[in-house]
Coordinates of C-alpha atoms and ligand atoms in Angstrom, one line a residue:
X1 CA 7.0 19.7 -40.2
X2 CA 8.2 21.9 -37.3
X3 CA 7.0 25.1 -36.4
X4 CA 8.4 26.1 -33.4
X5 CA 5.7 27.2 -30.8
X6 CA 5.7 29.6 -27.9
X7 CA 9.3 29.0 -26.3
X8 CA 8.0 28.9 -22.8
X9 CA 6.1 25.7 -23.3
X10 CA 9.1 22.7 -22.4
X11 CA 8.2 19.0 -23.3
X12 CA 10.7 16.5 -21.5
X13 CA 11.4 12.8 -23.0
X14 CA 12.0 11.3 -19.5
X15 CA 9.9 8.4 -20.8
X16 CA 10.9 8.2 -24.5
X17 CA 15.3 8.3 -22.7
X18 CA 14.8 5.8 -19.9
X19 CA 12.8 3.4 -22.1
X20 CA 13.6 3.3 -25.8
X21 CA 12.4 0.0 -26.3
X22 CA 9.4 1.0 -25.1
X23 CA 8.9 4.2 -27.2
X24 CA 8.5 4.3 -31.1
X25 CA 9.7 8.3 -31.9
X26 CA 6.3 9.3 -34.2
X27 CA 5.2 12.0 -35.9
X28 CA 1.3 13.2 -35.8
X29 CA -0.7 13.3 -38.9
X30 CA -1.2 17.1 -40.2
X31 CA -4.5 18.5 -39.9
X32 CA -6.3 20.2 -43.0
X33 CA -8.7 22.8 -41.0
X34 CA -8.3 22.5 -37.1
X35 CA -10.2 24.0 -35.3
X36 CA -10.3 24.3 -31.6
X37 CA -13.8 23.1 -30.1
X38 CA -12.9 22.6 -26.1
X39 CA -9.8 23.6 -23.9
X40 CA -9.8 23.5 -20.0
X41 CA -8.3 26.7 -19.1
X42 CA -7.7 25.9 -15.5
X43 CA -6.1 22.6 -16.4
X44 CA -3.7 25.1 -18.6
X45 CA -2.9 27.3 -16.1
X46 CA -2.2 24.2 -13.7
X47 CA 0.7 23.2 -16.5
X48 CA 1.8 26.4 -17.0
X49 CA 0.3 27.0 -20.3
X50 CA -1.2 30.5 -21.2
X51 CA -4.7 29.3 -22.3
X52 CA -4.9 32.3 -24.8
X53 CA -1.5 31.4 -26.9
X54 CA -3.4 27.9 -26.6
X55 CA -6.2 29.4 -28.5
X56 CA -3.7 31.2 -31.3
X57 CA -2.9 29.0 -34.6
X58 CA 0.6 28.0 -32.9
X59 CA -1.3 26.8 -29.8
X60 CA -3.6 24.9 -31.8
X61 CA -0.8 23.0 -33.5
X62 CA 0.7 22.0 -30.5
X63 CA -2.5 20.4 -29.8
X64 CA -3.1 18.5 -32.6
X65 CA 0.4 17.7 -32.6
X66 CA 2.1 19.2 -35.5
X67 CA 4.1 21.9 -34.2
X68 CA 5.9 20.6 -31.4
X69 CA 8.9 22.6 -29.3
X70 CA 12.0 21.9 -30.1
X71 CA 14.0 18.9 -28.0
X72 CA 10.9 17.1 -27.8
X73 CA 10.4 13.6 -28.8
X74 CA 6.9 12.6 -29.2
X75 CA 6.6 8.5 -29.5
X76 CA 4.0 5.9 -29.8
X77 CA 4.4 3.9 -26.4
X78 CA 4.2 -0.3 -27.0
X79 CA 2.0 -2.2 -24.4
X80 CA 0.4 -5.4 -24.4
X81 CA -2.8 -6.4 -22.9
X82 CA -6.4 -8.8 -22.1
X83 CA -8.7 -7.8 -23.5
X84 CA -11.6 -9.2 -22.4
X85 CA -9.5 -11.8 -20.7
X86 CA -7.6 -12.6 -23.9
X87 CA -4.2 -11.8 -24.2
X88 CA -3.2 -9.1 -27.2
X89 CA 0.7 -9.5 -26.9
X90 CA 1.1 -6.0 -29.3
X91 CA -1.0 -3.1 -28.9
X92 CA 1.1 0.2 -28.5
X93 CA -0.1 3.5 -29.3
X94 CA -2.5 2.9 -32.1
X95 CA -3.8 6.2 -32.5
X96 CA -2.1 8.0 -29.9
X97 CA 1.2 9.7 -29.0
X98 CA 3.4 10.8 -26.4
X99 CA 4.2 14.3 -26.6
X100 CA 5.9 14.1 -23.5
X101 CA 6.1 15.0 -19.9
X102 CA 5.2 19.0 -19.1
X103 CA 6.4 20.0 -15.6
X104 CA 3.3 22.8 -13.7
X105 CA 4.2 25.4 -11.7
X106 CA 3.8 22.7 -8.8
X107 CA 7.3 20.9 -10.2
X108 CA 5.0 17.1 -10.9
X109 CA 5.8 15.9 -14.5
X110 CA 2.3 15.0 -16.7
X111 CA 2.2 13.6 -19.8
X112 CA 1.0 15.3 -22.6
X113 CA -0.4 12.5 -24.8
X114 CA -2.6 13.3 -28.4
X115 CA -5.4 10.9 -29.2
X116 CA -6.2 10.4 -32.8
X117 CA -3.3 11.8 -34.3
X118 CA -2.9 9.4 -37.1
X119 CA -1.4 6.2 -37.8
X120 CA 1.4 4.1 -36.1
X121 CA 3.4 1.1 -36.2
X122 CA 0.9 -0.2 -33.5
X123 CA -2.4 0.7 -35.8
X124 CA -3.1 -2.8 -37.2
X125 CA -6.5 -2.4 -39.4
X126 CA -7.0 0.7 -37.9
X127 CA -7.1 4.3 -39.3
X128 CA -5.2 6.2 -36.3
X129 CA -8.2 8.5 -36.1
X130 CA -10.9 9.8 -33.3
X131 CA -14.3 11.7 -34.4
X132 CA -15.8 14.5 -32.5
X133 CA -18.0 12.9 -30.9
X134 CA -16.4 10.4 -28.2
X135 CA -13.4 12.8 -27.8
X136 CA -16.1 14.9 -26.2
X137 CA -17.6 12.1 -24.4
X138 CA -13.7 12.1 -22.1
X139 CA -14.0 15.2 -21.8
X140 CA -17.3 15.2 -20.2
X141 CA -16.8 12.6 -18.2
X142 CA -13.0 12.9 -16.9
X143 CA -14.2 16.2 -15.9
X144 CA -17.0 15.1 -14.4
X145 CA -14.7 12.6 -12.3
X146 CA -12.3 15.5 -11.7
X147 CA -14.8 17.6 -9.9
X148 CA -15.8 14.4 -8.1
X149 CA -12.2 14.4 -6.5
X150 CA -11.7 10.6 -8.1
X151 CA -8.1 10.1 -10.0
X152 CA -8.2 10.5 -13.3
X153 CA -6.6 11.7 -17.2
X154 CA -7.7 15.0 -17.9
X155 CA -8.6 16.6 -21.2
X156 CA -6.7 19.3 -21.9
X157 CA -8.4 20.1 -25.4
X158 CA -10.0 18.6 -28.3
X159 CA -9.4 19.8 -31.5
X160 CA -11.5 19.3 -35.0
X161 CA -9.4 18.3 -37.3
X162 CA -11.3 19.2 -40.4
X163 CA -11.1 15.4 -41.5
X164 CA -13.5 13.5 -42.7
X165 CA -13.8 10.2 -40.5
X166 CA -15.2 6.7 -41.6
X167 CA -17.3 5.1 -38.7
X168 CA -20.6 4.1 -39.0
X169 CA -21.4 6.8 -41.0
X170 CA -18.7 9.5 -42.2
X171 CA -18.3 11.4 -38.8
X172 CA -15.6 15.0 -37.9
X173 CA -12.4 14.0 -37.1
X174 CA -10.7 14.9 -34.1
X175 CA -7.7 15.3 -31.7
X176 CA -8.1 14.8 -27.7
X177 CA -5.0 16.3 -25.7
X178 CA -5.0 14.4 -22.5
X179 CA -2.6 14.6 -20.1
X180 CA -2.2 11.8 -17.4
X181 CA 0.2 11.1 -14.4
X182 CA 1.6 8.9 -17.3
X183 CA 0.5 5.8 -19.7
X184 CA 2.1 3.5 -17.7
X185 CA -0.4 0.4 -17.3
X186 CA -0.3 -3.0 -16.3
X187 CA 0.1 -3.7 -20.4
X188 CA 3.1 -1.9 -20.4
X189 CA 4.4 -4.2 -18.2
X190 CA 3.0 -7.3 -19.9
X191 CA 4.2 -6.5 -23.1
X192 CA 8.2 -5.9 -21.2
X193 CA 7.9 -9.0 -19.4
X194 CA 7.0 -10.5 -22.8
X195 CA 10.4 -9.3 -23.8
X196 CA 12.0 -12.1 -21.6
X197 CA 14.7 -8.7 -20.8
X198 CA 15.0 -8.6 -16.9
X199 CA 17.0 -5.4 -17.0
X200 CA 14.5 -3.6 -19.2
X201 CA 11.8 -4.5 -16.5
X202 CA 13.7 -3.5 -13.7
X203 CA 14.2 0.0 -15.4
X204 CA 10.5 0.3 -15.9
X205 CA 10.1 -0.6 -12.9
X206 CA 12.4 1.6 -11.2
X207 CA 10.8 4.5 -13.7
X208 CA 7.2 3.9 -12.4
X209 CA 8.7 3.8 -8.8
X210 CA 10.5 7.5 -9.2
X211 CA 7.3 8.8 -11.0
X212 CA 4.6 6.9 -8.8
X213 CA 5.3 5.5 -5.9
X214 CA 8.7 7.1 -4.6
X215 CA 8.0 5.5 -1.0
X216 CA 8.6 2.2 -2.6
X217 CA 12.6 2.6 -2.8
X218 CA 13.1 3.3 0.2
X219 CA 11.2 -0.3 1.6
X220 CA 13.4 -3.5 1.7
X221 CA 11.8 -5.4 -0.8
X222 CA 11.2 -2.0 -4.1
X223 CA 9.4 -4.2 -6.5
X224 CA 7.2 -5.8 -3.6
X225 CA 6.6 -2.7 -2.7
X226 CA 5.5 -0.8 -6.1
X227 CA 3.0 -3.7 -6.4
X228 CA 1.4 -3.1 -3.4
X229 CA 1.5 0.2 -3.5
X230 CA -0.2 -0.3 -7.1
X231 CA -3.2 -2.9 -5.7
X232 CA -4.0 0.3 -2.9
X233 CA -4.2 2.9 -5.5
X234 CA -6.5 0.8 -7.7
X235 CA -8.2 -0.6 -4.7
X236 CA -9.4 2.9 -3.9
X237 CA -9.5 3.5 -7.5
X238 CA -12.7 0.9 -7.8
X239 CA -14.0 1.7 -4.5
X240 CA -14.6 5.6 -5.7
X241 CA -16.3 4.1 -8.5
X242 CA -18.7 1.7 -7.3
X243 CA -19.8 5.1 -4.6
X244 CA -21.0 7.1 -7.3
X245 CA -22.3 4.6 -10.1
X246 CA -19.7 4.6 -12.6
X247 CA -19.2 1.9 -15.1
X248 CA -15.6 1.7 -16.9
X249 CA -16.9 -0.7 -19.3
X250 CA -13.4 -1.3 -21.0
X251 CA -11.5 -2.9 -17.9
X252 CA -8.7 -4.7 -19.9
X253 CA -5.1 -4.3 -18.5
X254 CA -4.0 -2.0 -21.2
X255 CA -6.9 0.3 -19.5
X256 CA -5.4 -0.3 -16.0
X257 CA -2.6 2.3 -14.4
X258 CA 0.2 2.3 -12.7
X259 CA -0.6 5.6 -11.2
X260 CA -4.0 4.7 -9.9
X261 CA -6.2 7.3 -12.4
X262 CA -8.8 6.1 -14.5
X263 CA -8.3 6.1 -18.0
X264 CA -10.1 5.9 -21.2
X265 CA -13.2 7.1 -21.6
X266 CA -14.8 5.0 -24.5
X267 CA -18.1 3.0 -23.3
X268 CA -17.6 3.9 -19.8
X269 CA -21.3 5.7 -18.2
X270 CA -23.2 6.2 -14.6
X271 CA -25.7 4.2 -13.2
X272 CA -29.3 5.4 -13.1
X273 CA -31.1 2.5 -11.6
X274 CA -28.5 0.8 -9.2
X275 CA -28.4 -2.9 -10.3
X276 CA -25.6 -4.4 -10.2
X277 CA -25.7 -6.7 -13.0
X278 CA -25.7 -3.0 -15.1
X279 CA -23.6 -3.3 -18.6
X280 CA -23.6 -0.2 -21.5
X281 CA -20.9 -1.8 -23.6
X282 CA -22.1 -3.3 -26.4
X283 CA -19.2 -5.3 -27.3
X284 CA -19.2 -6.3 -23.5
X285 CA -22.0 -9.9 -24.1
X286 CA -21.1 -11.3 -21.2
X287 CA -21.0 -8.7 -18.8
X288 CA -17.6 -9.4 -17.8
X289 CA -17.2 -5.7 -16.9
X290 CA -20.6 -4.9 -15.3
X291 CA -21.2 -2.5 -12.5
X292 CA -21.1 -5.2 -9.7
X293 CA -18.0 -7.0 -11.2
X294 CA -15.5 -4.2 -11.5
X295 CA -13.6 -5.0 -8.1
X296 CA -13.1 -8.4 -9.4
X297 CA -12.1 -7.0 -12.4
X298 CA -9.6 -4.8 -11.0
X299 CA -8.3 -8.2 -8.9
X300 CA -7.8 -9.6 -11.9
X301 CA -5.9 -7.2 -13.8
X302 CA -3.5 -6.9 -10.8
X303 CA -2.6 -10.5 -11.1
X304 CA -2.1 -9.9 -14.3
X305 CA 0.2 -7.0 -13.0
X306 CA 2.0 -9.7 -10.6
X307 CA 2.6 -12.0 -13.1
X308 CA 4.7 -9.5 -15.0
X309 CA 6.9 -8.4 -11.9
X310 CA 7.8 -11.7 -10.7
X311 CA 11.2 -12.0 -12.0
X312 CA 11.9 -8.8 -10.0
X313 CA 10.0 -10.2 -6.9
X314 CA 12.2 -13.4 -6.3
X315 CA 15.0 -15.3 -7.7
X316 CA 12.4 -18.5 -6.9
X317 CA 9.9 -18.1 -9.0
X318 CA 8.0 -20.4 -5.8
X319 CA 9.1 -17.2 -3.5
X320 CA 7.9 -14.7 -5.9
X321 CA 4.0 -16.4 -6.4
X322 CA 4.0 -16.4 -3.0
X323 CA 5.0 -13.3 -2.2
X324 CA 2.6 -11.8 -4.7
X325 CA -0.2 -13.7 -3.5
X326 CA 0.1 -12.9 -0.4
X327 CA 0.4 -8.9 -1.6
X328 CA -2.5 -9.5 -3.7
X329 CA -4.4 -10.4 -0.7
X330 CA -4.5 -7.3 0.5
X331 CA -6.7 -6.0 -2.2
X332 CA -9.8 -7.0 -0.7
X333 CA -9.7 -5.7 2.6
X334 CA -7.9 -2.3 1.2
X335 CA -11.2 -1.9 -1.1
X336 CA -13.4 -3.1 1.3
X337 CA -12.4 -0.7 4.1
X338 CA -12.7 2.7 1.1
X339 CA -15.9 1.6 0.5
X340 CA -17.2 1.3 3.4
X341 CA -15.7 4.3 4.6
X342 CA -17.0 6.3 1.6
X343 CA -20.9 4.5 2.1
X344 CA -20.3 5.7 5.7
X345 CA -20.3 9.4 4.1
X346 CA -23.0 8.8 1.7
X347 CA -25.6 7.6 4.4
X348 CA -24.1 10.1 6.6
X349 CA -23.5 8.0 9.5
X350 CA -21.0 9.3 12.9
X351 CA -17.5 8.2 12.9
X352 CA -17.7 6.7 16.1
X353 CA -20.5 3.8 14.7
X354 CA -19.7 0.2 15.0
X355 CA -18.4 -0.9 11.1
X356 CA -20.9 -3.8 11.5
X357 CA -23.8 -1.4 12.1
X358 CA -22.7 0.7 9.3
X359 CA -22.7 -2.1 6.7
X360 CA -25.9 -3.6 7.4
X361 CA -27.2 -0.2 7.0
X362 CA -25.6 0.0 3.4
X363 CA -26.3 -3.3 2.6
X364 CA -29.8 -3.1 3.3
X365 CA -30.4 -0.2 1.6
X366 CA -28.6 -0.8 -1.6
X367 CA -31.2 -3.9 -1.7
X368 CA -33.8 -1.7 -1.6
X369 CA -32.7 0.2 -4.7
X370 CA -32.1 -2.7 -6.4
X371 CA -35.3 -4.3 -5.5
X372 CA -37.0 -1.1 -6.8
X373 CA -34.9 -0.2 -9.2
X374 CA -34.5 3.6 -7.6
X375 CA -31.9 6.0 -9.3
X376 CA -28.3 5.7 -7.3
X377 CA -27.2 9.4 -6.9
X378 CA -30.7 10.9 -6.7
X379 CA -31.5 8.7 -3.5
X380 CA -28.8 9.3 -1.8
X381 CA -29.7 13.4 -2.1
X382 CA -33.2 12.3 -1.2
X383 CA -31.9 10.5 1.5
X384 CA -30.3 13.7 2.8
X385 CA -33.7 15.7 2.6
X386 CA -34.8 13.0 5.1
X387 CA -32.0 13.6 7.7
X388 CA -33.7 16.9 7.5
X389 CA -36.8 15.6 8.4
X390 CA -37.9 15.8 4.5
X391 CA -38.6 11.9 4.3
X392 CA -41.2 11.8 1.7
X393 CA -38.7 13.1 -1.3
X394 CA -36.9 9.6 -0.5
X395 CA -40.2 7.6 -0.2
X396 CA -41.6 8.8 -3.4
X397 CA -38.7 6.5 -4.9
X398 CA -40.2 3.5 -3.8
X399 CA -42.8 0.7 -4.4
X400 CA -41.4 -1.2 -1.1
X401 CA -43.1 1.4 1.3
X402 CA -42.9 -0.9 4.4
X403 CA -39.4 -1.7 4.0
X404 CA -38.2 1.8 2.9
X405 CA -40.0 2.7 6.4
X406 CA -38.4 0.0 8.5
X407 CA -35.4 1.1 7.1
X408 CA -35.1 4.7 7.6
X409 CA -36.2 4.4 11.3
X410 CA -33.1 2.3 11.9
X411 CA -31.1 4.7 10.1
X412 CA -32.5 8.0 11.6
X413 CA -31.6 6.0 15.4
X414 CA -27.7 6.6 14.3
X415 CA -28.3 10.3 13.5
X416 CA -27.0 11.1 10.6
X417 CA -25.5 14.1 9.7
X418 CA -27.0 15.5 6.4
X419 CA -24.6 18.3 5.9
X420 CA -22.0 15.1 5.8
X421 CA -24.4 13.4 3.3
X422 CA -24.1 16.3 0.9
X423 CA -20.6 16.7 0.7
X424 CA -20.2 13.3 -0.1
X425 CA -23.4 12.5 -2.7
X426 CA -23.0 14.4 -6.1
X427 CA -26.4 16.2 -7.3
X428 CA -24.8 16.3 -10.8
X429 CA -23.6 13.7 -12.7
X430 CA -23.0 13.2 -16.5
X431 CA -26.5 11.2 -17.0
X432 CA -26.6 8.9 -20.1
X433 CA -29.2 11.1 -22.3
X434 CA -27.3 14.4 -20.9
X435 CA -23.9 13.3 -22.5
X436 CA -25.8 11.8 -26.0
X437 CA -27.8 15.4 -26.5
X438 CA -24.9 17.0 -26.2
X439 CA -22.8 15.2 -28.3
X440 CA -25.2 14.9 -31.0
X441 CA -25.8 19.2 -31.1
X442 CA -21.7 19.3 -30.8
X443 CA -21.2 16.7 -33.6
X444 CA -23.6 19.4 -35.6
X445 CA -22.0 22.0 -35.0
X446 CA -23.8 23.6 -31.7
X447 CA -21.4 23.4 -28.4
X448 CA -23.7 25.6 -26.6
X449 CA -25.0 22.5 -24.9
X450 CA -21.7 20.9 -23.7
X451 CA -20.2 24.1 -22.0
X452 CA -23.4 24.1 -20.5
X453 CA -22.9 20.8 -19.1
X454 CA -19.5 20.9 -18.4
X455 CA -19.8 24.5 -16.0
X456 CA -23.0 21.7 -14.3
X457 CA -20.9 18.9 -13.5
X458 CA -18.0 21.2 -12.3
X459 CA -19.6 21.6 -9.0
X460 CA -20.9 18.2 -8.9
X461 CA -22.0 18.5 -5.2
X462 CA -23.3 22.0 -5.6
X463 CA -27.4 22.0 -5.6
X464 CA -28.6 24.9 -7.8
X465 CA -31.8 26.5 -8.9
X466 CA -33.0 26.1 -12.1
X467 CA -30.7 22.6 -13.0
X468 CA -33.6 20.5 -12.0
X469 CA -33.4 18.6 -15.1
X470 CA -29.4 18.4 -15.0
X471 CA -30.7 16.4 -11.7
X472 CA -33.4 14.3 -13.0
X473 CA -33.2 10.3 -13.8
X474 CA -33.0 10.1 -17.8
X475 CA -35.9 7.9 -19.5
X476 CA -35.8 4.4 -18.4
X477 CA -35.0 1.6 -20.5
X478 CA -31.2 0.0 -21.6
X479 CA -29.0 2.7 -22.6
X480 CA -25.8 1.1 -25.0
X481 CA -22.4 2.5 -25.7
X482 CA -19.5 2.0 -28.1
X483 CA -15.9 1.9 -27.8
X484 CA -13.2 2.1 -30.2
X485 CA -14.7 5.3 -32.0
Ligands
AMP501 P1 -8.6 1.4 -26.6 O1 -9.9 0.7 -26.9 O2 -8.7 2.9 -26.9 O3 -8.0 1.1 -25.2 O4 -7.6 0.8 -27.7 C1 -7.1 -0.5 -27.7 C2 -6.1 -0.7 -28.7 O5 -6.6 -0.4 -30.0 C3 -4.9 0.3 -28.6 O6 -3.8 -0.4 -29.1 C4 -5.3 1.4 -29.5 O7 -4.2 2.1 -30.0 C5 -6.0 0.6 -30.7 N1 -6.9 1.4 -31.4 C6 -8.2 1.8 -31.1 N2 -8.8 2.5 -32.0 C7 -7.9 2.6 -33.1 C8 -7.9 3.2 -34.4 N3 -9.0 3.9 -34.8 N4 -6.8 3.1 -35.1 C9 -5.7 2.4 -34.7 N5 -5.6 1.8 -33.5 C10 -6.7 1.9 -32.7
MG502 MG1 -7.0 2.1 -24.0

């Protein structure tokens, strides 16, 4: 059904025209009683939406997807993908679809993509269908990452659908509107490649190039260049991560991007004790993508990536391994040199002080949280307090009191600068027990909670009065999340 909505809003098929055989045209599913329980209004305004015809009965159809404009082709989008380091050569769109690309006031086209909008040919055994409560869980935490300045989807809006949703237990039913750079990922590729049609991977290809990487055309070598340009963007991707305690949890190649944003929110959460060996997935038993192996993980999927491209790399499929191992080696030292320059921030050290002093000094003291177990982002603010001369905050969060000691006094010798340190280390971060309370009061009906939380972590590095416990460490002990809801 087609009711036409506000004629300003214009929904291009840029994706759904260059790549056909990529993009299934797909209607949502109607909703019996939606009802609109989040929207970003300044994520509106940056598309050039009116966030009040958003809120009207028209606006909420476009967001659940059953009133689009008119020209616009919404499709399910086929990609492959590991998962888990086994290859899925059909996934696609199960429960998603393209609306299609919206163009902001600053000209950059975005895809506007529903999640849970129903069936698909891509849906296998599955319903098509998102509940309340993880649609809520992206939303907290892609905005979270937003006000953290680290590239990611947004979440424009989530919707209640009014549908009764089979999980666990029978669970509200709902729509997230997320809008990306695009849904290119290194699956999309895999499943092309797959396709054994050279011309259609050279057009996706040359799409991601024009939307992603423009720079690449101009080099000698385009394709060379895209990958690399890809392994830098995802090199800094991980290395924003791993600085603030984030755990993806889902790292298959069908979750990895072309444009460098993270994607999916499903079992993804933040460290509270730094250990590296840290998983929350509970469908993740071997802890393939645990805190401390997400660089690797990220090498990997790239590989992945450069498997895919070779055909467009070199006529000699010899040349071509060689030129994307060679490209691929420049992962490492791209992530090494964003991480160290980010944990030069974070311990607040001068700009002029040897790289080898710096990383013992970061070394050293992740050891020490690790030994004691000490919450990541709330040391690091200690740790600020004590460039101020406050050092017992920081020593408080140890049992290793002699080392903590012999450790700050090398550290206080390079001066650091604690304004420095607390532009760079959050206060606020969306803390395990945080996101579950208020998910569980939205999922009953109460969202006074989660617009509390959200208007917290949207000035992440902003220390206020009266959010102590927005601040604190949540109860120890293993925390577990779920994907696929
Ligand atoms: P994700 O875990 O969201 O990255 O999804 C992996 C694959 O499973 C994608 O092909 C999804 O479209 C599909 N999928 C996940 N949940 C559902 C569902 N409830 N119904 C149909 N397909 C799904
Ligand atoms: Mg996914």
């Amino acid at each position: 059904m087609t009711v036409a909505p506000a004629p300003s809003v214009h929904l291009d098929d840029t994706f759904a025209r260059e790549l056909p055989e990529l993009a299934l045209p797909w209607q949502a599913d109607q909703a019996p009683d939606p009802r609109l329980l989040v929207l970003d209004d300044a994520l509106a305004v940056e598309l050039g939406l009116d966030p009040d015809w958003l809120r009207s009965d028209e606006g909420v159809r476009l967001l659940v997807g059953t009133a689009v404009p008119d020209g616009a082709t919404p499709v399910a989008q086929a990609y492959a993908g590991h998962q888990f380091g086994w290859y899925s050569p059909r996934l696609g769109d199960g429960r998603a679809l393209l609306l299609g690309e919206l163009r902001g006031p600053d000209g950059r086209p975005r895809d506007l993509h529903l999640k849970g909008s129903g069936r698909t040919p891509f849906s296998r055994g599955g319903d098509g269908l998102a509940v309340v409560g993880p649609m809520l869980r992206e939303v907290v935490v892609s905005r979270a990452m937003h006000a953290l300045d680290i590239p990611t989807t947004r979440s424009l809006a989530v919707v209640a659908t009014g549908r009764p949703v089979r999980r666990e237990t029978v669970q509200p039913g709902a729509v997230l509107a997320r809008v990306a750079a695009s849904h290119l990922r290194v699956g999309t590729f895999q499943y092309t490649r797959a396709t054994g049609d050279v011309d259609l991977l050279r057009r996706l290809a040359d799409h991601a190039i024009a939307r992603h990487h423009p720079d690449a055309a101009q080099a000698e070598q385009p394709y060379l260049a895209l990958f690399e340009a890809v392994v830098a963007a995802q090199a800094e991707l991980v290395a924003r991560w791993m600085l603030v305690g984030f755990v993806h949890g889902v790292m298959n190649t069908d979750n990895t991007t072309i444009s460098g944003e993270t994607i999916d929110y499903g079992p993804c959460a933040f460290l509270d004790a730094f250990d590296p060996a840290t998983v929350y997935s509970s469908v993740d038993e071997g802890g393939r993508y645990a805190y401390g192996n997400q660089p690797a993980a990220v090498e990997w999927n790239l590989a992945r990536f450069a498997e895919a491209l070779l055909p467009l790399l070199h006529d000699d499929q010899e040349q071509a391994v060689a030129l994307a191992v060679a490209a691929l080696g420049g992962f490492r030292p791209r992530y090494d040199e964003a991480w160290a320059a980010g944990m030069r921030a974070k311990l607040g050290l001068p700009e002029g002080l040897d790289d080898g002093v710096v990383a013992a000094l970061a070394d050293d003291w992740l050891t020490l949280l690790r030994n004691d177990r000490v919450d990541l982002t709330s040391s690091f603010r200690a740790l600020g307090a004590a460039a101020r001369g406050d050092v017992d905050r920081a020593r408080n969060l140890f049992l290793d009191l002699a080392g903590f000691d012999a450790w700050v006094q090398r550290w206080r010798a390079a001066g650091p600068d604690p304004e420095r340190m607390d532009r760079a280390n959050p206060v606020y971060v969306p803390r395990n027990h945080l996101v579950e309370e208020a998910l569980t009061a939205a999922t009953d009906g109460d969202l006074a909670p989660l617009h509390r939380l959200l208007e917290v972590l949207a000035r992440p590095f902003d220390e206020r009065p009266g959010l102590e416990r927005y601040a604190a460490p949540g109860p120890a002990g293993p925390y577990r999340t779920f994907c696929g809801t």
